[in-house]
Tab-separated table of C-alpha atoms in Angstrom:
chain	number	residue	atom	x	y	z
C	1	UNK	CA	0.000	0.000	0.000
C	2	UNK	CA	1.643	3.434	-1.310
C	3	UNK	CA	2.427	6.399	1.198
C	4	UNK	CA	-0.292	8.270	0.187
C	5	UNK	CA	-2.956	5.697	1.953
C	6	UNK	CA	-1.323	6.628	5.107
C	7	UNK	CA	-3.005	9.622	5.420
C	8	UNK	CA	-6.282	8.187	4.662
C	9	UNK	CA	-8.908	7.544	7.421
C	10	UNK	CA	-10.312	4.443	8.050
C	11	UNK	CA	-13.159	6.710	8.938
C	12	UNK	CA	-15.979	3.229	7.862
C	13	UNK	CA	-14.887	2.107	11.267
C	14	UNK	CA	-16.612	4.857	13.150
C	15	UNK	CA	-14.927	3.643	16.467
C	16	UNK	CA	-16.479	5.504	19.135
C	17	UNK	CA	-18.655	4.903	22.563
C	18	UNK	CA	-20.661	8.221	24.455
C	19	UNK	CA	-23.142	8.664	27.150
C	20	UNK	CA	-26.645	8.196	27.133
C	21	UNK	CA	-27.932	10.994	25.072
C	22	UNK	CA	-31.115	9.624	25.034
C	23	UNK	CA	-33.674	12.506	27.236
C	24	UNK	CA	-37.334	11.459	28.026
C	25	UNK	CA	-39.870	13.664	27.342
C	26	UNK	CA	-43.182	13.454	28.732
C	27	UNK	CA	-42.233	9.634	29.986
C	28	UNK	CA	-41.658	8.305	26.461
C	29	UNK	CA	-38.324	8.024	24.883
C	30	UNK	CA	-37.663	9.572	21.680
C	31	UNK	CA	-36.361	5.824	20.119
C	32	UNK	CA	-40.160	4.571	20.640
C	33	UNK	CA	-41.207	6.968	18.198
C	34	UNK	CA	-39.471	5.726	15.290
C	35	UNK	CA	-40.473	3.978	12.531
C	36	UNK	CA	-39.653	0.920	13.663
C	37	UNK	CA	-40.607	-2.097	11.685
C	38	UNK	CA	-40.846	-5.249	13.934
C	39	UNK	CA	-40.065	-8.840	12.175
C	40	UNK	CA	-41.001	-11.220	10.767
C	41	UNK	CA	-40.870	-8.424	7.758
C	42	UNK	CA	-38.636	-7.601	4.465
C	43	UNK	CA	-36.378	-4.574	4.718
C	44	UNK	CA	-36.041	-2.684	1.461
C	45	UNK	CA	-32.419	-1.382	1.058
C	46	UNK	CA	-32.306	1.560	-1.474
C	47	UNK	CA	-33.479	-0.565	-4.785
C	48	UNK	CA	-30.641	-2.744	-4.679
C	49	UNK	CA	-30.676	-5.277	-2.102
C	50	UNK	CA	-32.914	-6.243	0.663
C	51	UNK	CA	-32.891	-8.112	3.710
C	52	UNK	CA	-35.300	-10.461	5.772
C	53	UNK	CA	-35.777	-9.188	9.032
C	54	UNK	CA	-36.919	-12.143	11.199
C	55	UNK	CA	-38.664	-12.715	14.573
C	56	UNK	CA	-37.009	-10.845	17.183
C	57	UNK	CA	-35.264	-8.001	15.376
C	58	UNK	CA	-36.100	-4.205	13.737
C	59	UNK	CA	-35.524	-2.033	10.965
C	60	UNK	CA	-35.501	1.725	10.119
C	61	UNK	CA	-35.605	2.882	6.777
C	62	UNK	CA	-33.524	6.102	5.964
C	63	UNK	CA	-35.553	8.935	7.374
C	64	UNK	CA	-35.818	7.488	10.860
C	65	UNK	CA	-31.696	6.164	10.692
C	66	UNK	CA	-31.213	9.842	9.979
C	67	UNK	CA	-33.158	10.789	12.734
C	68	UNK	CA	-31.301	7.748	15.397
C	69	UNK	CA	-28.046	9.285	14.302
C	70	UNK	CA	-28.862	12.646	15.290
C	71	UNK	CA	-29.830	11.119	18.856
C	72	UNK	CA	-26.500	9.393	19.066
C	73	UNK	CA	-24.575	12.690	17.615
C	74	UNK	CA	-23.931	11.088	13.894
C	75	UNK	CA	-22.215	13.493	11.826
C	76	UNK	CA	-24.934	13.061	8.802
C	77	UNK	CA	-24.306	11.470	5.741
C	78	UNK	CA	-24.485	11.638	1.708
C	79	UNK	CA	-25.828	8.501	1.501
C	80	UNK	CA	-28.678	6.944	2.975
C	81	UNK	CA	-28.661	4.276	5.902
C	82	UNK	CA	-30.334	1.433	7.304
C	83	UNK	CA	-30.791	0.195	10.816
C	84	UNK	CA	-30.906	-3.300	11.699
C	85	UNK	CA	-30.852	-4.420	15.538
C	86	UNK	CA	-32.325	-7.138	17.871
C	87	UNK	CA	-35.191	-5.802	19.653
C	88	UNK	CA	-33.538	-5.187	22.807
C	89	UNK	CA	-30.908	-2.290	20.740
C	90	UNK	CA	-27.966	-4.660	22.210
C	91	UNK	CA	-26.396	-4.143	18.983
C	92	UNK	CA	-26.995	-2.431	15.796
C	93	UNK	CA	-26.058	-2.921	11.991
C	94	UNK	CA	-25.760	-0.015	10.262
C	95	UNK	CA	-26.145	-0.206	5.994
C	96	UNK	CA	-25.773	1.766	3.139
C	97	UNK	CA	-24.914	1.027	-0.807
C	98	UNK	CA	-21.886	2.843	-2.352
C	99	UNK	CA	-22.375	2.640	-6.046
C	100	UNK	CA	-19.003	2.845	-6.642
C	101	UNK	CA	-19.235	-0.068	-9.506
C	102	UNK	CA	-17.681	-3.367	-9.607
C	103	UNK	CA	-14.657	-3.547	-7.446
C	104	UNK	CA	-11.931	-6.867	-8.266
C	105	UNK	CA	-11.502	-9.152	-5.229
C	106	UNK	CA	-8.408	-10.356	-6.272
C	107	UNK	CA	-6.123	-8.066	-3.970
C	108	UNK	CA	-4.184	-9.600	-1.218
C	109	UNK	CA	-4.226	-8.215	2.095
C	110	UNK	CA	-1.610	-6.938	4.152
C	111	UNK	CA	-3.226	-6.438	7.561
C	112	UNK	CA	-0.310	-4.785	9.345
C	113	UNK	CA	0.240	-2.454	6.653
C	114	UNK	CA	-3.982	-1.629	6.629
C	115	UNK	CA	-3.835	-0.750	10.440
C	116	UNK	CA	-1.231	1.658	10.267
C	117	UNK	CA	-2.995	3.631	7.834
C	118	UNK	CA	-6.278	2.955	9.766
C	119	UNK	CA	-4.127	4.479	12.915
C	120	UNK	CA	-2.367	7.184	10.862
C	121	UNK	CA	-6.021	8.201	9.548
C	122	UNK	CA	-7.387	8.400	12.702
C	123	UNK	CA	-4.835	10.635	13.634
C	124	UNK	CA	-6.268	13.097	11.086
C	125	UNK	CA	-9.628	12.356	12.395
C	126	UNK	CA	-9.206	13.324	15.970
C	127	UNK	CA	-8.716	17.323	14.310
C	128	UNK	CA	-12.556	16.815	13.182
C	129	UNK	CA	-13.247	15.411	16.531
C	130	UNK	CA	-11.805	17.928	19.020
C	131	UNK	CA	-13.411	20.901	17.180
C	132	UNK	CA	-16.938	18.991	17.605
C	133	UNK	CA	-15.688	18.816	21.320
C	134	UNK	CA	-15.836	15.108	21.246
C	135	UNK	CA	-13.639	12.297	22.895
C	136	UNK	CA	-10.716	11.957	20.550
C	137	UNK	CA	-9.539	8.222	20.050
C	138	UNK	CA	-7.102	5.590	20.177
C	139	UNK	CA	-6.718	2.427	17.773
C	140	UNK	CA	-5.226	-0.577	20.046
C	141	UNK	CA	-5.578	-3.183	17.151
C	142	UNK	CA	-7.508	-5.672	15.440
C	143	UNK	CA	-9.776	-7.349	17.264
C	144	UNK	CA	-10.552	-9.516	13.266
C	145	UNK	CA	-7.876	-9.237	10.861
C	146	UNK	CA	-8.802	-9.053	7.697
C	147	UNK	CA	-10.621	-11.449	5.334
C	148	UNK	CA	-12.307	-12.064	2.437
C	149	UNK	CA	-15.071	-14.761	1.606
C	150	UNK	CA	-14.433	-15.795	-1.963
C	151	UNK	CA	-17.846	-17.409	-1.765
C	152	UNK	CA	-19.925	-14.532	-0.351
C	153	UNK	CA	-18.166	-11.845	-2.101
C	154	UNK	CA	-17.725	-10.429	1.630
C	155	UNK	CA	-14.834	-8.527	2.713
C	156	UNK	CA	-14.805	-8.294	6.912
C	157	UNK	CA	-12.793	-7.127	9.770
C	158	UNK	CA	-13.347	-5.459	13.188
C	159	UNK	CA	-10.712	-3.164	15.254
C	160	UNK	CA	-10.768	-2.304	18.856
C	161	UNK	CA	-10.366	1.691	20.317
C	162	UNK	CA	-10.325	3.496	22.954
C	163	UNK	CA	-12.445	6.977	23.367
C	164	UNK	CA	-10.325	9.197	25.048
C	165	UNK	CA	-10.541	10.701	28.018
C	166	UNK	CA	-13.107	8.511	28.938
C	167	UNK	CA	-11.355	5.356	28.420
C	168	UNK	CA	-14.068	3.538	26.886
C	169	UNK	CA	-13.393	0.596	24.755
C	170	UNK	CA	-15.872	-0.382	21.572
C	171	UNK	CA	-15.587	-2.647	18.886
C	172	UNK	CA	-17.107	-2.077	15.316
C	173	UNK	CA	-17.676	-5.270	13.060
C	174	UNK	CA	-17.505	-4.326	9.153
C	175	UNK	CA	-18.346	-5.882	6.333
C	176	UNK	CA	-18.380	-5.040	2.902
C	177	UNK	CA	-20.887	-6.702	0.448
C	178	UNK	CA	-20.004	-6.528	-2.839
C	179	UNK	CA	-22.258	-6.423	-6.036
C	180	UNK	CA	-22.304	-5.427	-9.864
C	181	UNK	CA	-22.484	-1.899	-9.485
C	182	UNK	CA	-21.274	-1.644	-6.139
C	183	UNK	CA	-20.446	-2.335	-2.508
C	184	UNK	CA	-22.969	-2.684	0.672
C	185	UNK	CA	-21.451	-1.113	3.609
C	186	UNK	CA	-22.228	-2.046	7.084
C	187	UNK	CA	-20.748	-1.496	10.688
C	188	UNK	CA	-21.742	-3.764	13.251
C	189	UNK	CA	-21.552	-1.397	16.505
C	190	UNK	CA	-20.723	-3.511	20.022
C	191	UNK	CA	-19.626	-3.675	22.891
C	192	UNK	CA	-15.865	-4.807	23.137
C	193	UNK	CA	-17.447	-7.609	25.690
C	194	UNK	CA	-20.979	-8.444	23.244
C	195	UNK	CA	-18.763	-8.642	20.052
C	196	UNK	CA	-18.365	-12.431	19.491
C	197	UNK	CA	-22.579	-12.812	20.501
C	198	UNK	CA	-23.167	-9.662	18.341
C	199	UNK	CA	-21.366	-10.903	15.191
C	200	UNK	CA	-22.530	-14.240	15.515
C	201	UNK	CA	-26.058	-13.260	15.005
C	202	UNK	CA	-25.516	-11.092	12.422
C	203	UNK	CA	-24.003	-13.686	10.755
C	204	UNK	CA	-26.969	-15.716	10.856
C	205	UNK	CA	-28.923	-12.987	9.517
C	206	UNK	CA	-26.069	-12.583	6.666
C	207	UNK	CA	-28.446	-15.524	4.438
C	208	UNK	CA	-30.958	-13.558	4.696
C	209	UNK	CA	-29.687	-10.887	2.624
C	210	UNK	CA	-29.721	-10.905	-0.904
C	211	UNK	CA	-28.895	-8.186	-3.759
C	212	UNK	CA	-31.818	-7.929	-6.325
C	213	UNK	CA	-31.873	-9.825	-9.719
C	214	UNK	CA	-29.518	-7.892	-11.687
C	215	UNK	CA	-27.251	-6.479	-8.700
C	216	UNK	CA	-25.469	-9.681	-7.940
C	217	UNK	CA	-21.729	-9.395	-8.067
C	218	UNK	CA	-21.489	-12.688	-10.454
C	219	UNK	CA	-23.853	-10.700	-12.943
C	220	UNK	CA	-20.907	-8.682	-13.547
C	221	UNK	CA	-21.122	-8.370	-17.792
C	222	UNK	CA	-18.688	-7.191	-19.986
C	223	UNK	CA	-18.787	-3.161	-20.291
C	224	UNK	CA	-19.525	-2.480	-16.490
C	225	UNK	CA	-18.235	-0.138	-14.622
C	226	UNK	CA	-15.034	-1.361	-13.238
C	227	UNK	CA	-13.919	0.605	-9.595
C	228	UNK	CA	-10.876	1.964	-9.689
C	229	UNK	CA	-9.700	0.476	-6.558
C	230	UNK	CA	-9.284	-3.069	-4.763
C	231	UNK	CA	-10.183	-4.551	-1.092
C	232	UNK	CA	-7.771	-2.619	0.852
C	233	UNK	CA	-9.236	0.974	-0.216
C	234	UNK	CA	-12.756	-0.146	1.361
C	235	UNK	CA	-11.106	-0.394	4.686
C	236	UNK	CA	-8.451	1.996	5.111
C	237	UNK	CA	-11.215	4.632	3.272
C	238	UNK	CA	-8.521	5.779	0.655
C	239	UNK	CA	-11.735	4.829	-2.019
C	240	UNK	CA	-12.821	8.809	-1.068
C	241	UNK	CA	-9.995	9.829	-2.295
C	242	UNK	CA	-9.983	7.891	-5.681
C	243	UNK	CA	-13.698	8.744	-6.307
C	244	UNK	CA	-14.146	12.178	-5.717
C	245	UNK	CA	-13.346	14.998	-8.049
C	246	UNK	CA	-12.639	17.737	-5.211
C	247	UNK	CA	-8.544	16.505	-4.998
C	248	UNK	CA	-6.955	14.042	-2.701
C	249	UNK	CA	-7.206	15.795	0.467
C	250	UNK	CA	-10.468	17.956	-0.074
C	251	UNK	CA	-11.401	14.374	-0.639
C	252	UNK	CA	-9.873	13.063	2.795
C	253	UNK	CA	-11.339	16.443	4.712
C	254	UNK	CA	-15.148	15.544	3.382
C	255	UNK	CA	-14.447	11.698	4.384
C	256	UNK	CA	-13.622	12.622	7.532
C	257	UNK	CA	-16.200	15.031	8.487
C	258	UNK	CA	-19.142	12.876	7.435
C	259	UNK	CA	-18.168	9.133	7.906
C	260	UNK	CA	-17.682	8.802	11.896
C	261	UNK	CA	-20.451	7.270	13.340
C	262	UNK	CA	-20.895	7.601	17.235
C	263	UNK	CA	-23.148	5.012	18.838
C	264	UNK	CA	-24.134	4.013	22.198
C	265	UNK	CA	-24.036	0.786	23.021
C	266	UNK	CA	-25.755	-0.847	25.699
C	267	UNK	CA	-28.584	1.372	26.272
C	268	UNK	CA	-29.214	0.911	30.406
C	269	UNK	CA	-30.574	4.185	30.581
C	270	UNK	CA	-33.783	2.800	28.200
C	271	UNK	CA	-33.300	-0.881	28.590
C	272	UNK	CA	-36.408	-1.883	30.259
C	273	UNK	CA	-38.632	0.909	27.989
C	274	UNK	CA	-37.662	-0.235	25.023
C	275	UNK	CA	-38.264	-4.122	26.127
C	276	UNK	CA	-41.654	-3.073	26.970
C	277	UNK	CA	-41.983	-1.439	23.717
C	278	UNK	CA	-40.947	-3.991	21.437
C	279	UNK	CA	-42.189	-6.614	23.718
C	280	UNK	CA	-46.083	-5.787	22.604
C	281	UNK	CA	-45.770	-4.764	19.039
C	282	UNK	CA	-46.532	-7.160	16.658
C	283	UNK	CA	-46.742	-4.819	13.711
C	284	UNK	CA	-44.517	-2.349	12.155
C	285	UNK	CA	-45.270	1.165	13.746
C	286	UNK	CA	-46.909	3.316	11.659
């Protein structure tokens, strides 16, 4: 990986643990009042790909994600996200589609040479971070190396930090999902502790998930558009770079500024509300 990728954040991690932030008003917290749409369902993402939702678990479409990641002090985003989380919020699974066109999976991976740019472009981050008066923070390492499923098309990896000066560990799970025209993003957000639990039943929602007739990354045809990067870009972020017209480090400034996602995990504050919630719905809320 050149010099150049040093400097690049590996922003898609969005490493980061706060307070509760959640304030009741008039006894009902403001997470009740989302959209939430309680499985068993089908959760559109954009027109690309979808997901089954079963038994158990939620989903927010865009407008509502928007709104959860201004309760959780998400710097917004260009693209659009999706929420999906057991019904208890223990962890949450954050997606969005990057139509950045068909990118080759035949790079190899140097992990070692990944999280030094990942640490380098954190670095670069914590600038963004201190003017937002935020907790800066600290990479400590991989807590998943690298990998890539040849038979999934699925690119995943996880790295542990430290929120500084709070001293709070957290864990984000990513995985990249890659199609014809494109890549799926999504950050699994847990706690350092709930990781292992939190990945394994994403996992077993992973089936689940399918890219709509035409997306699929073996529909790839002759004449597509071909990304002009490989693997490593998706994870150290240096694909901001390549894809934007606005130079290399307006590109890196915008990256940085948008893609940080802060989330609270384990939501105590709210626990036994939002059990109660979830625990009578058996319809999507309108």
């Amino acid at each position: 990986m050149g010099k150049q990728w040093r400097f690049l954040a590996a922003c898609v991690c969005a490493l980061a643990f706060i307070g509760p932030v959640f304030a009741q008003e008039g006894g009902e917290d403001p997470i009740t009042r989302l959209a939430w749409q309680v499985g068993p369902t089908n959760g559109d993402i954009t027109s690309r790909a979808h997901i089954k939702v079963p038994d158990g678990y939620v989903f927010l479409g865009p407008a509502d994600t928007r709104k959860l990641n201004e309760m959780m002090q998400n710097p917004s985003s260009d693209a659009d996200e999706y929420t999906l989380a057991p019904k208890d919020l223990s962890w949450m699974a954050f997606f969005s589609f990057d139509e950045v066109g068909y990118v080759k999976d035949d790079e190899k991976l140097d992990a070692e040479d990944i999280l030094t740019s990942i640490r380098e472009g954190t670095e670069q981050s914590n600038e963004e971070r201190r003017q937002r008066g935020w907790d800066t923070l600290r990479i400590e390492g991989w807590s998943f190396k690298p990998q890539y499923d040849t038979k999934l098309n699925l690119l995943e990896w996880a790295v542990l930090a430290e929120s500084l000066p709070s001293h709070h560990k957290v864990v984000n799970y990513n995985t990249r999902l890659l199609g014809r025209r494109g890549v799926m993003q999504v950050v699994v957000v847990a706690s350092p502790e709930e990781l292992d639990a939190a990945v394994s039943q994403f996992k077993s929602l992973v089936p689940g998930y399918e890219f709509n007739a035409g997306e699929k990354y073996a529909e790839f045809t002759s004449g597509d558009h071909v990304a002009e990067y490989g693997l490593a870009a998706l994870i150290t972020g240096g694909a901001a770079a390549v894809a934007s017209k606005k130079g290399f480090f307006a590109a890196i400034a915008v990256f940085l500024a948008k893609a940080w996602k802060l989330v609270l995990i384990g939501l105590a504050g709210i626990a036994a509300g939002i059990r109660k919630f979830f625990g009578g719905k058996d319809s999507a809320k309108e």
